Structures are given as structure tokens and as C-alpha cells.
Amino acid sequence: MTSHAAASPATGRGWPAVPAAAWVAPPLVLVLGFVGWPMAAVLGESVRDRDGALSFSSWSGVLTSAEFLGALGRTAQIALGSTAGALVLGSFLALVLAFVPFPGAGLAARLIDTVLAVPSFLITLAFTFLYGSAGVLRVVVTSVAGQGAQVPSLLTSPLGVILAEITFFTPFVVRPLLAGLAALPREQLEVAASLGAGPLRVLRSVVFPEVTPALAAGGSLVLLLTLNEFGIVLFTGAKDVITLPVLIYVRGAVSLDLPGAAVVATAQVALSLLLYGGYRVGFARLRARSGPEGASDAAVVA
């Protein structure tokens, strides 16, 4: 009976022990099938010409073209602008929800969370009703200044795309920042306030240094998502706003230049992986510098 009891935890009630490789194999096969194989197919397509022959001419032609360089610059502009705006707006909303008690704060936090479940094109559709050619802004301006008043086409400009992405991606900053603020010891705030520090100084010297991992996690996630965002740019109808995802669509679906689209897609994947690798290295150094407590808080929002 003793030997049976001792053998049960190791073998699972007498069942034969399953090698560790058997548990790793199924998810590994799924990853290779649904991620590895498509990526290998895209990479293979990028080194062929339109006739299917092996050629690296697409790489040199696409990566040095003004179209690709312009799309790369526009993608970086929109991604950086959207990330900066989401960090500013998300920090403000998180601080208000965490430190400013008001009726309905919990409901407001839940409403912000619901944006995470909304398709991105619905945000663009809402912007169309607000800032489109027949939107609320045009109606207000024409009713005040007359029918001949010029209303800027905000929605179809890079600024309109950035504003739409800020609106959609801000909750990705609010949620980890709220988790970081919830883990912040209130004693630190009370001690700082008792020593005469004002609210702004408390935020600058106490709060933000403690929630830096949360800001880094949220900002890095938003940067990666905006770098690869396609739906918002497409639904704004901004014909002059060509980002890398839009360029992939144009070359692959419109121009039927599959090798060129594969080159752009491979370059974008490489850029995303490079940014993600840089984020993980920087995040690991930040956790090591912040010590055990900072590491545990960072793990909550990583």
C-alpha cells in the first residue's frame, strides 16, 4: 500500500509516465503549421520573380524604391505618434481612475475595457460620423460660418489616422498602468505628501518611477500593434496614407505583385521581431534594476 501510494504521484494513479517531449510536440506542431509554414512560404515567394524562377531582384527593387521608403517612414510616423498619444491619454485616464474618486469610476473603467473587444474599424466608422464629409464637425462649421466654409479633411489625413489609433489603443495602456498603480504602496504616497511634496512632485518622483514597467509594457504593445495596423488606415479612406500593411495589400491584391508583397511582408515581420526583441531585452534589464519587488510588479503587467 505504501509503494502504491508512493508510485501514484509519479505515474498518475498507476498510468504510464508520459515523456515531456510528448507534451511539447502538439503545440510545437501547431505553431510550425500555422505560423512557421506560412512565414516560410512568404519568404520563399519573396525570392522568386513573377515567372516563379529563383531571383533576388525583388528585394533590391522593393527595398530601394521610393514607394517602400515612403511607406516605411509613414508607418513609423503613425506608430510613434499613436504610441505617444496613447501613453499620454492612457496615463491621464489611469491616474484619474486610480486617485480621483468619483461616482461611476468603476463603470468608466469597464467602458474603457470594452474598447478592447470592439473591432478597430468601428472606431473609424465613429470618426466618419464625427469628422467625415457629412459628419458632425462639418454640420456645425457650416451652420455657424455658412455653406461656403472650408472644413479640413481631418479623417483622410495622417493626423486623422493617428487620432483614430490613439482612441482605439489607449485601453492597452490604461489596463497595465492601472495594475501597476494598484500595486503601488500607498504608504509611499502618504510619506511623500507628509514631507511637503506637491501632487506633481509626487507623480514625478514616486508614482511614475514605480509604474515605469507598466508604461513600458503598454507602450511597447501599442507600438507593435500600430506598426501592423491595417483596418483603421483602410477604413479612413486616406488614399495618400500608405503604410507597410497597406502597401502589402496594394502589391498583393491590387497590383498582383506577389513577390513584391512578400518582400514587404518579410521586412515588416523582421521589423516587428526586432522591436519585440529590443523590448524584451530592455524589459529584462529594467526588472533586474528594479529588484525583487519591481520584478514582481513587472510580471503583473508583462
PDB file of C-alpha atoms in Angstrom:
ATOM      1  CA  MET A   1       0.000   0.000   0.000  1.00  0.00           C
ATOM      2  CA  THR A   2       2.887   2.261   0.772  1.00  0.00           C
ATOM      3  CA  SER A   3       4.575   1.507  -2.514  1.00  0.00           C
ATOM      4  CA  HIS A   4       1.321   2.082  -4.384  1.00  0.00           C
ATOM      5  CA  ALA A   5       0.840   5.454  -2.692  1.00  0.00           C
ATOM      6  CA  ALA A   6       4.405   6.421  -3.481  1.00  0.00           C
ATOM      7  CA  ALA A   7       4.051   5.433  -7.112  1.00  0.00           C
ATOM      8  CA  SER A   8       0.758   7.209  -7.673  1.00  0.00           C
ATOM      9  CA  PRO A   9       2.032  10.828  -7.761  1.00  0.00           C
ATOM     10  CA  ALA A  10       4.806   9.934 -10.180  1.00  0.00           C
ATOM     11  CA  THR A  11       2.739   7.834 -12.573  1.00  0.00           C
ATOM     12  CA  GLY A  12      -0.667   9.470 -12.196  1.00  0.00           C
ATOM     13  CA  ARG A  13      -2.620   6.723 -10.359  1.00  0.00           C
ATOM     14  CA  GLY A  14      -0.741   3.904 -11.963  1.00  0.00           C
ATOM     15  CA  TRP A  15      -0.849   5.316 -15.517  1.00  0.00           C
ATOM     16  CA  PRO A  16       2.365   5.069 -17.537  1.00  0.00           C
ATOM     17  CA  ALA A  17       4.598   8.125 -17.328  1.00  0.00           C
ATOM     18  CA  VAL A  18       4.371  10.403 -20.380  1.00  0.00           C
ATOM     19  CA  PRO A  19       7.666  11.827 -21.642  1.00  0.00           C
ATOM     20  CA  ALA A  20       7.985  15.591 -21.554  1.00  0.00           C
ATOM     21  CA  ALA A  21       8.561  15.681 -25.307  1.00  0.00           C
ATOM     22  CA  ALA A  22       5.072  14.268 -25.833  1.00  0.00           C
ATOM     23  CA  TRP A  23       3.557  17.375 -24.219  1.00  0.00           C
ATOM     24  CA  VAL A  24       5.768  19.732 -26.203  1.00  0.00           C
ATOM     25  CA  ALA A  25       5.164  18.120 -29.592  1.00  0.00           C
ATOM     26  CA  PRO A  26       1.453  19.036 -30.161  1.00  0.00           C
ATOM     27  CA  PRO A  27       1.788  22.817 -29.558  1.00  0.00           C
ATOM     28  CA  LEU A  28       5.075  22.817 -31.476  1.00  0.00           C
ATOM     29  CA  VAL A  29       3.391  21.163 -34.462  1.00  0.00           C
ATOM     30  CA  LEU A  30       0.550  23.705 -34.322  1.00  0.00           C
ATOM     31  CA  VAL A  31       2.975  26.638 -34.187  1.00  0.00           C
ATOM     32  CA  LEU A  32       5.014  25.286 -37.078  1.00  0.00           C
ATOM     33  CA  GLY A  33       1.884  24.562 -39.094  1.00  0.00           C
ATOM     34  CA  PHE A  34       0.013  27.805 -38.536  1.00  0.00           C
ATOM     35  CA  VAL A  35       2.948  30.218 -38.164  1.00  0.00           C
ATOM     36  CA  GLY A  36       6.175  28.674 -39.390  1.00  0.00           C
ATOM     37  CA  TRP A  37       4.899  27.254 -42.658  1.00  0.00           C
ATOM     38  CA  PRO A  38       3.101  30.452 -43.804  1.00  0.00           C
ATOM     39  CA  MET A  39       6.184  32.523 -42.932  1.00  0.00           C
ATOM     40  CA  ALA A  40       8.406  30.115 -44.850  1.00  0.00           C
ATOM     41  CA  ALA A  41       6.026  30.327 -47.815  1.00  0.00           C
ATOM     42  CA  VAL A  42       6.131  34.144 -47.757  1.00  0.00           C
ATOM     43  CA  LEU A  43       9.921  34.110 -47.535  1.00  0.00           C
ATOM     44  CA  GLY A  44      10.117  31.648 -50.410  1.00  0.00           C
ATOM     45  CA  GLU A  45       7.786  33.794 -52.525  1.00  0.00           C
ATOM     46  CA  SER A  46       9.976  36.827 -51.913  1.00  0.00           C
ATOM     47  CA  VAL A  47      12.961  35.208 -53.633  1.00  0.00           C
ATOM     48  CA  ARG A  48      11.116  34.386 -56.845  1.00  0.00           C
ATOM     49  CA  ASP A  49      10.221  36.534 -59.802  1.00  0.00           C
ATOM     50  CA  ARG A  50       6.790  36.712 -61.401  1.00  0.00           C
ATOM     51  CA  ASP A  51       7.597  33.674 -63.538  1.00  0.00           C
ATOM     52  CA  GLY A  52       8.461  31.569 -60.466  1.00  0.00           C
ATOM     53  CA  ALA A  53      12.208  31.439 -61.068  1.00  0.00           C
ATOM     54  CA  LEU A  54      14.653  31.940 -58.206  1.00  0.00           C
ATOM     55  CA  SER A  55      15.650  35.604 -58.087  1.00  0.00           C
ATOM     56  CA  PHE A  56      16.624  38.242 -55.533  1.00  0.00           C
ATOM     57  CA  SER A  57      15.741  41.117 -57.814  1.00  0.00           C
ATOM     58  CA  SER A  58      12.506  41.765 -55.899  1.00  0.00           C
ATOM     59  CA  TRP A  59      14.457  42.510 -52.718  1.00  0.00           C
ATOM     60  CA  SER A  60      16.756  45.066 -54.285  1.00  0.00           C
ATOM     61  CA  GLY A  61      13.954  46.594 -56.326  1.00  0.00           C
ATOM     62  CA  VAL A  62      11.431  46.889 -53.480  1.00  0.00           C
ATOM     63  CA  LEU A  63      13.663  47.895 -50.563  1.00  0.00           C
ATOM     64  CA  THR A  64      15.286  50.728 -52.531  1.00  0.00           C
ATOM     65  CA  SER A  65      12.070  52.016 -54.095  1.00  0.00           C
ATOM     66  CA  ALA A  66      10.622  55.374 -53.106  1.00  0.00           C
ATOM     67  CA  GLU A  67       7.267  53.671 -52.513  1.00  0.00           C
ATOM     68  CA  PHE A  68       8.663  51.341 -49.849  1.00  0.00           C
ATOM     69  CA  LEU A  69      10.785  54.011 -48.158  1.00  0.00           C
ATOM     70  CA  GLY A  70       7.811  56.385 -48.089  1.00  0.00           C
ATOM     71  CA  ALA A  71       5.558  53.695 -46.607  1.00  0.00           C
ATOM     72  CA  LEU A  72       8.222  52.844 -44.023  1.00  0.00           C
ATOM     73  CA  GLY A  73       8.517  56.477 -42.972  1.00  0.00           C
ATOM     74  CA  ARG A  74       4.742  56.939 -42.845  1.00  0.00           C
ATOM     75  CA  THR A  75       4.366  53.744 -40.799  1.00  0.00           C
ATOM     76  CA  ALA A  76       6.983  54.932 -38.293  1.00  0.00           C
ATOM     77  CA  GLN A  77       5.357  58.382 -38.117  1.00  0.00           C
ATOM     78  CA  ILE A  78       1.893  56.994 -37.401  1.00  0.00           C
ATOM     79  CA  ALA A  79       3.141  54.298 -35.000  1.00  0.00           C
ATOM     80  CA  LEU A  80       5.275  56.697 -32.948  1.00  0.00           C
ATOM     81  CA  GLY A  81       2.604  59.410 -32.916  1.00  0.00           C
ATOM     82  CA  SER A  82      -0.123  56.977 -31.915  1.00  0.00           C
ATOM     83  CA  THR A  83       2.047  55.414 -29.205  1.00  0.00           C
ATOM     84  CA  ALA A  84       2.973  58.791 -27.735  1.00  0.00           C
ATOM     85  CA  GLY A  85      -0.656  59.921 -27.759  1.00  0.00           C
ATOM     86  CA  ALA A  86      -1.872  56.659 -26.214  1.00  0.00           C
ATOM     87  CA  LEU A  87       0.756  56.916 -23.463  1.00  0.00           C
ATOM     88  CA  VAL A  88      -0.237  60.492 -22.603  1.00  0.00           C
ATOM     89  CA  LEU A  89      -4.002  59.886 -22.716  1.00  0.00           C
ATOM     90  CA  GLY A  90      -3.746  56.470 -21.059  1.00  0.00           C
ATOM     91  CA  SER A  91      -1.593  57.830 -18.227  1.00  0.00           C
ATOM     92  CA  PHE A  92      -4.084  60.632 -17.591  1.00  0.00           C
ATOM     93  CA  LEU A  93      -7.084  58.286 -17.578  1.00  0.00           C
ATOM     94  CA  ALA A  94      -5.355  55.732 -15.345  1.00  0.00           C
ATOM     95  CA  LEU A  95      -4.300  58.382 -12.825  1.00  0.00           C
ATOM     96  CA  VAL A  96      -7.827  59.786 -12.695  1.00  0.00           C
ATOM     97  CA  LEU A  97      -9.392  56.347 -12.253  1.00  0.00           C
ATOM     98  CA  ALA A  98      -6.844  55.348  -9.602  1.00  0.00           C
ATOM     99  CA  PHE A  99      -6.568  58.519  -7.487  1.00  0.00           C
ATOM    100  CA  VAL A 100      -9.637  60.684  -8.165  1.00  0.00           C
ATOM    101  CA  PRO A 101     -12.718  59.104  -6.582  1.00  0.00           C
ATOM    102  CA  PHE A 102     -15.914  59.987  -8.402  1.00  0.00           C
ATOM    103  CA  PRO A 103     -19.295  58.288  -8.872  1.00  0.00           C
ATOM    104  CA  GLY A 104     -19.197  55.843 -11.750  1.00  0.00           C
ATOM    105  CA  ALA A 105     -15.413  55.342 -11.766  1.00  0.00           C
ATOM    106  CA  GLY A 106     -15.848  51.577 -11.950  1.00  0.00           C
ATOM    107  CA  LEU A 107     -18.292  51.908 -14.830  1.00  0.00           C
ATOM    108  CA  ALA A 108     -15.898  54.218 -16.656  1.00  0.00           C
ATOM    109  CA  ALA A 109     -13.101  51.667 -16.273  1.00  0.00           C
ATOM    110  CA  ARG A 110     -15.355  48.924 -17.663  1.00  0.00           C
ATOM    111  CA  LEU A 111     -16.337  51.096 -20.620  1.00  0.00           C
ATOM    112  CA  ILE A 112     -12.675  51.662 -21.413  1.00  0.00           C
ATOM    113  CA  ASP A 113     -12.107  47.920 -21.249  1.00  0.00           C
ATOM    114  CA  THR A 114     -14.948  47.271 -23.714  1.00  0.00           C
ATOM    115  CA  VAL A 115     -12.933  49.035 -26.411  1.00  0.00           C
ATOM    116  CA  LEU A 116     -10.586  46.036 -26.326  1.00  0.00           C
ATOM    117  CA  ALA A 117     -13.426  43.850 -27.636  1.00  0.00           C
ATOM    118  CA  VAL A 118     -14.509  46.256 -30.398  1.00  0.00           C
ATOM    119  CA  PRO A 119     -13.180  45.787 -33.957  1.00  0.00           C
ATOM    120  CA  SER A 120     -10.846  48.601 -34.931  1.00  0.00           C
ATOM    121  CA  PHE A 121     -12.881  49.596 -37.982  1.00  0.00           C
ATOM    122  CA  LEU A 122     -15.833  50.542 -35.739  1.00  0.00           C
ATOM    123  CA  ILE A 123     -13.694  53.302 -34.229  1.00  0.00           C
ATOM    124  CA  THR A 124     -13.003  54.551 -37.734  1.00  0.00           C
ATOM    125  CA  LEU A 125     -16.713  54.370 -38.531  1.00  0.00           C
ATOM    126  CA  ALA A 126     -17.456  56.504 -35.482  1.00  0.00           C
ATOM    127  CA  PHE A 127     -14.842  59.014 -36.644  1.00  0.00           C
ATOM    128  CA  THR A 128     -16.576  59.097 -40.033  1.00  0.00           C
ATOM    129  CA  PHE A 129     -19.815  60.231 -38.393  1.00  0.00           C
ATOM    130  CA  LEU A 130     -17.881  62.863 -36.443  1.00  0.00           C
ATOM    131  CA  TYR A 131     -15.306  64.189 -38.912  1.00  0.00           C
ATOM    132  CA  GLY A 132     -16.349  62.808 -42.292  1.00  0.00           C
ATOM    133  CA  SER A 133     -17.574  64.761 -45.302  1.00  0.00           C
ATOM    134  CA  ALA A 134     -21.108  64.735 -43.865  1.00  0.00           C
ATOM    135  CA  GLY A 135     -20.137  64.403 -40.213  1.00  0.00           C
ATOM    136  CA  VAL A 136     -20.989  66.392 -37.128  1.00  0.00           C
ATOM    137  CA  LEU A 137     -17.971  68.692 -37.444  1.00  0.00           C
ATOM    138  CA  ARG A 138     -18.917  69.787 -40.974  1.00  0.00           C
ATOM    139  CA  VAL A 139     -22.535  70.352 -39.948  1.00  0.00           C
ATOM    140  CA  VAL A 140     -21.504  72.516 -37.005  1.00  0.00           C
ATOM    141  CA  VAL A 141     -18.986  74.543 -39.007  1.00  0.00           C
ATOM    142  CA  THR A 142     -21.337  75.149 -41.922  1.00  0.00           C
ATOM    143  CA  SER A 143     -24.205  76.111 -39.607  1.00  0.00           C
ATOM    144  CA  VAL A 144     -22.017  78.691 -37.886  1.00  0.00           C
ATOM    145  CA  ALA A 145     -19.872  80.006 -40.746  1.00  0.00           C
ATOM    146  CA  GLY A 146     -22.161  79.316 -43.715  1.00  0.00           C
ATOM    147  CA  GLN A 147     -22.222  76.767 -46.513  1.00  0.00           C
ATOM    148  CA  GLY A 148     -19.060  78.134 -48.117  1.00  0.00           C
ATOM    149  CA  ALA A 149     -16.919  77.484 -45.059  1.00  0.00           C
ATOM    150  CA  GLN A 150     -13.910  75.261 -45.623  1.00  0.00           C
ATOM    151  CA  VAL A 151     -13.740  72.260 -43.303  1.00  0.00           C
ATOM    152  CA  PRO A 152     -10.377  70.467 -43.146  1.00  0.00           C
ATOM    153  CA  SER A 153     -10.491  66.810 -44.167  1.00  0.00           C
ATOM    154  CA  LEU A 154      -9.199  65.532 -40.859  1.00  0.00           C
ATOM    155  CA  LEU A 155     -10.290  61.938 -41.326  1.00  0.00           C
ATOM    156  CA  THR A 156      -8.313  61.278 -44.507  1.00  0.00           C
ATOM    157  CA  SER A 157      -5.090  62.815 -43.214  1.00  0.00           C
ATOM    158  CA  PRO A 158      -2.271  61.163 -41.233  1.00  0.00           C
ATOM    159  CA  LEU A 159      -3.475  63.114 -38.184  1.00  0.00           C
ATOM    160  CA  GLY A 160      -6.912  61.533 -38.501  1.00  0.00           C
ATOM    161  CA  VAL A 161      -5.364  58.061 -38.621  1.00  0.00           C
ATOM    162  CA  ILE A 162      -3.247  58.850 -35.555  1.00  0.00           C
ATOM    163  CA  LEU A 163      -6.273  60.141 -33.616  1.00  0.00           C
ATOM    164  CA  ALA A 164      -8.287  57.035 -34.511  1.00  0.00           C
ATOM    165  CA  GLU A 165      -5.458  54.748 -33.412  1.00  0.00           C
ATOM    166  CA  ILE A 166      -4.994  56.683 -30.173  1.00  0.00           C
ATOM    167  CA  THR A 167      -8.698  56.229 -29.438  1.00  0.00           C
ATOM    168  CA  PHE A 168      -8.572  52.501 -30.109  1.00  0.00           C
ATOM    169  CA  PHE A 169      -5.230  51.605 -28.495  1.00  0.00           C
ATOM    170  CA  THR A 170      -5.358  53.785 -25.346  1.00  0.00           C
ATOM    171  CA  PRO A 171      -7.001  50.991 -23.278  1.00  0.00           C
ATOM    172  CA  PHE A 172      -3.904  48.869 -23.919  1.00  0.00           C
ATOM    173  CA  VAL A 173      -2.014  51.462 -21.850  1.00  0.00           C
ATOM    174  CA  VAL A 174      -4.724  52.060 -19.240  1.00  0.00           C
ATOM    175  CA  ARG A 175      -5.122  48.433 -18.189  1.00  0.00           C
ATOM    176  CA  PRO A 176      -1.457  47.597 -17.309  1.00  0.00           C
ATOM    177  CA  LEU A 177      -0.988  51.048 -15.786  1.00  0.00           C
ATOM    178  CA  LEU A 178      -3.996  50.530 -13.502  1.00  0.00           C
ATOM    179  CA  ALA A 179      -2.479  47.205 -12.430  1.00  0.00           C
ATOM    180  CA  GLY A 180       0.811  48.946 -11.643  1.00  0.00           C
ATOM    181  CA  LEU A 181      -0.927  51.717  -9.712  1.00  0.00           C
ATOM    182  CA  ALA A 182      -2.923  49.168  -7.717  1.00  0.00           C
ATOM    183  CA  ALA A 183       0.347  47.525  -6.621  1.00  0.00           C
ATOM    184  CA  LEU A 184       1.853  50.862  -5.576  1.00  0.00           C
ATOM    185  CA  PRO A 185       2.183  51.067  -1.756  1.00  0.00           C
ATOM    186  CA  ARG A 186       0.003  53.906  -0.501  1.00  0.00           C
ATOM    187  CA  GLU A 187       2.462  54.468   2.352  1.00  0.00           C
ATOM    188  CA  GLN A 188       4.966  55.931  -0.107  1.00  0.00           C
ATOM    189  CA  LEU A 189       2.423  58.491  -1.264  1.00  0.00           C
ATOM    190  CA  GLU A 190       1.476  59.386   2.288  1.00  0.00           C
ATOM    191  CA  VAL A 191       5.113  59.819   3.344  1.00  0.00           C
ATOM    192  CA  ALA A 192       5.864  61.994   0.318  1.00  0.00           C
ATOM    193  CA  ALA A 193       2.800  64.144   0.988  1.00  0.00           C
ATOM    194  CA  SER A 194       3.677  64.469   4.703  1.00  0.00           C
ATOM    195  CA  LEU A 195       7.121  65.765   3.731  1.00  0.00           C
ATOM    196  CA  GLY A 196       5.510  68.595   1.803  1.00  0.00           C
ATOM    197  CA  ALA A 197       5.719  67.256  -1.729  1.00  0.00           C
ATOM    198  CA  GLY A 198       3.002  68.559  -4.027  1.00  0.00           C
ATOM    199  CA  PRO A 199       0.885  66.345  -6.289  1.00  0.00           C
ATOM    200  CA  LEU A 200       3.038  66.932  -9.368  1.00  0.00           C
ATOM    201  CA  ARG A 201       6.228  66.175  -7.486  1.00  0.00           C
ATOM    202  CA  VAL A 202       4.698  63.005  -6.018  1.00  0.00           C
ATOM    203  CA  LEU A 203       3.766  61.882  -9.513  1.00  0.00           C
ATOM    204  CA  ARG A 204       7.202  62.696 -10.902  1.00  0.00           C
ATOM    205  CA  SER A 205       9.301  61.326  -8.020  1.00  0.00           C
ATOM    206  CA  VAL A 206       7.221  58.468  -6.622  1.00  0.00           C
ATOM    207  CA  VAL A 207       4.432  57.279  -8.909  1.00  0.00           C
ATOM    208  CA  PHE A 208       5.987  57.259 -12.371  1.00  0.00           C
ATOM    209  CA  PRO A 209       9.286  55.613 -11.319  1.00  0.00           C
ATOM    210  CA  GLU A 210       7.266  52.789  -9.748  1.00  0.00           C
ATOM    211  CA  VAL A 211       4.978  52.229 -12.737  1.00  0.00           C
ATOM    212  CA  THR A 212       7.681  52.512 -15.400  1.00  0.00           C
ATOM    213  CA  PRO A 213       7.447  48.746 -16.185  1.00  0.00           C
ATOM    214  CA  ALA A 214       3.707  49.131 -16.740  1.00  0.00           C
ATOM    215  CA  LEU A 215       4.229  52.098 -19.055  1.00  0.00           C
ATOM    216  CA  ALA A 216       6.931  50.203 -20.923  1.00  0.00           C
ATOM    217  CA  ALA A 217       4.690  47.161 -21.341  1.00  0.00           C
ATOM    218  CA  GLY A 218       1.693  49.166 -22.531  1.00  0.00           C
ATOM    219  CA  GLY A 219       3.701  51.462 -24.788  1.00  0.00           C
ATOM    220  CA  SER A 220       5.611  48.590 -26.401  1.00  0.00           C
ATOM    221  CA  LEU A 221       2.407  46.693 -27.072  1.00  0.00           C
ATOM    222  CA  VAL A 222       0.780  49.752 -28.647  1.00  0.00           C
ATOM    223  CA  LEU A 223       3.865  50.397 -30.774  1.00  0.00           C
ATOM    224  CA  LEU A 224       3.825  46.846 -32.152  1.00  0.00           C
ATOM    225  CA  LEU A 225       0.077  46.929 -32.792  1.00  0.00           C
ATOM    226  CA  THR A 226       0.089  50.310 -34.523  1.00  0.00           C
ATOM    227  CA  LEU A 227       3.076  49.264 -36.597  1.00  0.00           C
ATOM    228  CA  ASN A 228       0.974  46.453 -38.076  1.00  0.00           C
ATOM    229  CA  GLU A 229      -2.453  48.150 -38.068  1.00  0.00           C
ATOM    230  CA  PHE A 230      -4.355  47.811 -41.337  1.00  0.00           C
ATOM    231  CA  GLY A 231      -8.086  48.154 -40.662  1.00  0.00           C
ATOM    232  CA  ILE A 232      -8.048  51.704 -39.309  1.00  0.00           C
ATOM    233  CA  VAL A 233      -5.906  53.015 -42.171  1.00  0.00           C
ATOM    234  CA  LEU A 234      -8.071  51.267 -44.760  1.00  0.00           C
ATOM    235  CA  PHE A 235     -11.427  52.395 -43.374  1.00  0.00           C
ATOM    236  CA  THR A 236     -10.411  56.041 -43.054  1.00  0.00           C
ATOM    237  CA  GLY A 237     -10.197  56.170 -46.831  1.00  0.00           C
ATOM    238  CA  ALA A 238      -6.923  58.080 -46.616  1.00  0.00           C
ATOM    239  CA  LYS A 239      -5.597  57.398 -50.114  1.00  0.00           C
ATOM    240  CA  ASP A 240      -2.339  59.258 -49.507  1.00  0.00           C
ATOM    241  CA  VAL A 241      -1.601  57.445 -46.227  1.00  0.00           C
ATOM    242  CA  ILE A 242       0.315  54.376 -47.413  1.00  0.00           C
ATOM    243  CA  THR A 243       1.741  52.300 -44.589  1.00  0.00           C
ATOM    244  CA  LEU A 244       3.550  48.980 -44.845  1.00  0.00           C
ATOM    245  CA  PRO A 245       0.388  46.863 -44.300  1.00  0.00           C
ATOM    246  CA  VAL A 246      -1.451  48.920 -46.924  1.00  0.00           C
ATOM    247  CA  LEU A 247       1.495  48.544 -49.299  1.00  0.00           C
ATOM    248  CA  ILE A 248       1.362  44.761 -48.854  1.00  0.00           C
ATOM    249  CA  TYR A 249      -2.343  44.845 -49.726  1.00  0.00           C
ATOM    250  CA  VAL A 250      -1.811  47.075 -52.756  1.00  0.00           C
ATOM    251  CA  ARG A 251       1.036  44.996 -54.165  1.00  0.00           C
ATOM    252  CA  GLY A 252      -0.559  41.630 -53.429  1.00  0.00           C
ATOM    253  CA  ALA A 253      -4.272  42.196 -54.105  1.00  0.00           C
ATOM    254  CA  VAL A 254      -4.340  45.169 -56.469  1.00  0.00           C
ATOM    255  CA  SER A 255      -1.125  45.001 -58.495  1.00  0.00           C
ATOM    256  CA  LEU A 256      -0.845  41.193 -58.170  1.00  0.00           C
ATOM    257  CA  ASP A 257       2.862  41.598 -57.468  1.00  0.00           C
ATOM    258  CA  LEU A 258       3.154  38.672 -55.068  1.00  0.00           C
ATOM    259  CA  PRO A 259       6.979  38.651 -54.848  1.00  0.00           C
ATOM    260  CA  GLY A 260       6.988  42.377 -54.051  1.00  0.00           C
ATOM    261  CA  ALA A 261       4.237  41.932 -51.444  1.00  0.00           C
ATOM    262  CA  ALA A 262       6.201  39.048 -49.911  1.00  0.00           C
ATOM    263  CA  VAL A 263       9.313  41.221 -49.650  1.00  0.00           C
ATOM    264  CA  VAL A 264       7.398  43.986 -47.858  1.00  0.00           C
ATOM    265  CA  ALA A 265       5.709  41.432 -45.565  1.00  0.00           C
ATOM    266  CA  THR A 266       9.043  39.815 -44.694  1.00  0.00           C
ATOM    267  CA  ALA A 267      10.586  43.204 -43.976  1.00  0.00           C
ATOM    268  CA  GLN A 268       7.669  44.133 -41.720  1.00  0.00           C
ATOM    269  CA  VAL A 269       7.877  40.862 -39.803  1.00  0.00           C
ATOM    270  CA  ALA A 270      11.620  41.386 -39.340  1.00  0.00           C
ATOM    271  CA  LEU A 271      10.987  44.930 -38.084  1.00  0.00           C
ATOM    272  CA  SER A 272       8.330  43.708 -35.637  1.00  0.00           C
ATOM    273  CA  LEU A 273      10.583  40.944 -34.318  1.00  0.00           C
ATOM    274  CA  LEU A 274      13.457  43.408 -33.951  1.00  0.00           C
ATOM    275  CA  LEU A 275      11.292  45.786 -31.922  1.00  0.00           C
ATOM    276  CA  TYR A 276       9.932  42.945 -29.802  1.00  0.00           C
ATOM    277  CA  GLY A 277      13.427  41.627 -29.132  1.00  0.00           C
ATOM    278  CA  GLY A 278      14.585  45.100 -28.117  1.00  0.00           C
ATOM    279  CA  TYR A 279      11.585  45.419 -25.811  1.00  0.00           C
ATOM    280  CA  ARG A 280      12.299  42.084 -24.110  1.00  0.00           C
ATOM    281  CA  VAL A 281      15.970  42.944 -23.584  1.00  0.00           C
ATOM    282  CA  GLY A 282      15.137  46.383 -22.184  1.00  0.00           C
ATOM    283  CA  PHE A 283      12.354  44.963 -20.032  1.00  0.00           C
ATOM    284  CA  ALA A 284      14.673  42.307 -18.576  1.00  0.00           C
ATOM    285  CA  ARG A 285      17.241  44.966 -17.682  1.00  0.00           C
ATOM    286  CA  LEU A 286      14.520  47.098 -16.122  1.00  0.00           C
ATOM    287  CA  ARG A 287      13.318  44.196 -13.993  1.00  0.00           C
ATOM    288  CA  ALA A 288      16.872  43.393 -12.902  1.00  0.00           C
ATOM    289  CA  ARG A 289      17.481  47.026 -11.951  1.00  0.00           C
ATOM    290  CA  SER A 290      14.210  47.394 -10.034  1.00  0.00           C
ATOM    291  CA  GLY A 291      14.909  44.407  -7.776  1.00  0.00           C
ATOM    292  CA  PRO A 292      12.572  41.683  -6.493  1.00  0.00           C
ATOM    293  CA  GLU A 293       9.628  43.989  -5.780  1.00  0.00           C
ATOM    294  CA  GLY A 294       9.882  45.703  -9.128  1.00  0.00           C
ATOM    295  CA  ALA A 295      10.270  42.346 -10.823  1.00  0.00           C
ATOM    296  CA  SER A 296       7.075  41.046  -9.231  1.00  0.00           C
ATOM    297  CA  ASP A 297       5.179  44.179 -10.223  1.00  0.00           C
ATOM    298  CA  ALA A 298       6.599  43.989 -13.735  1.00  0.00           C
ATOM    299  CA  ALA A 299       5.493  40.388 -14.037  1.00  0.00           C
ATOM    300  CA  VAL A 300       1.908  41.510 -13.423  1.00  0.00           C
ATOM    301  CA  VAL A 301       1.920  43.806 -16.439  1.00  0.00           C
ATOM    302  CA  ALA A 302       4.371  41.998 -18.742  1.00  0.00           C
TER     303      ALA A 302
END
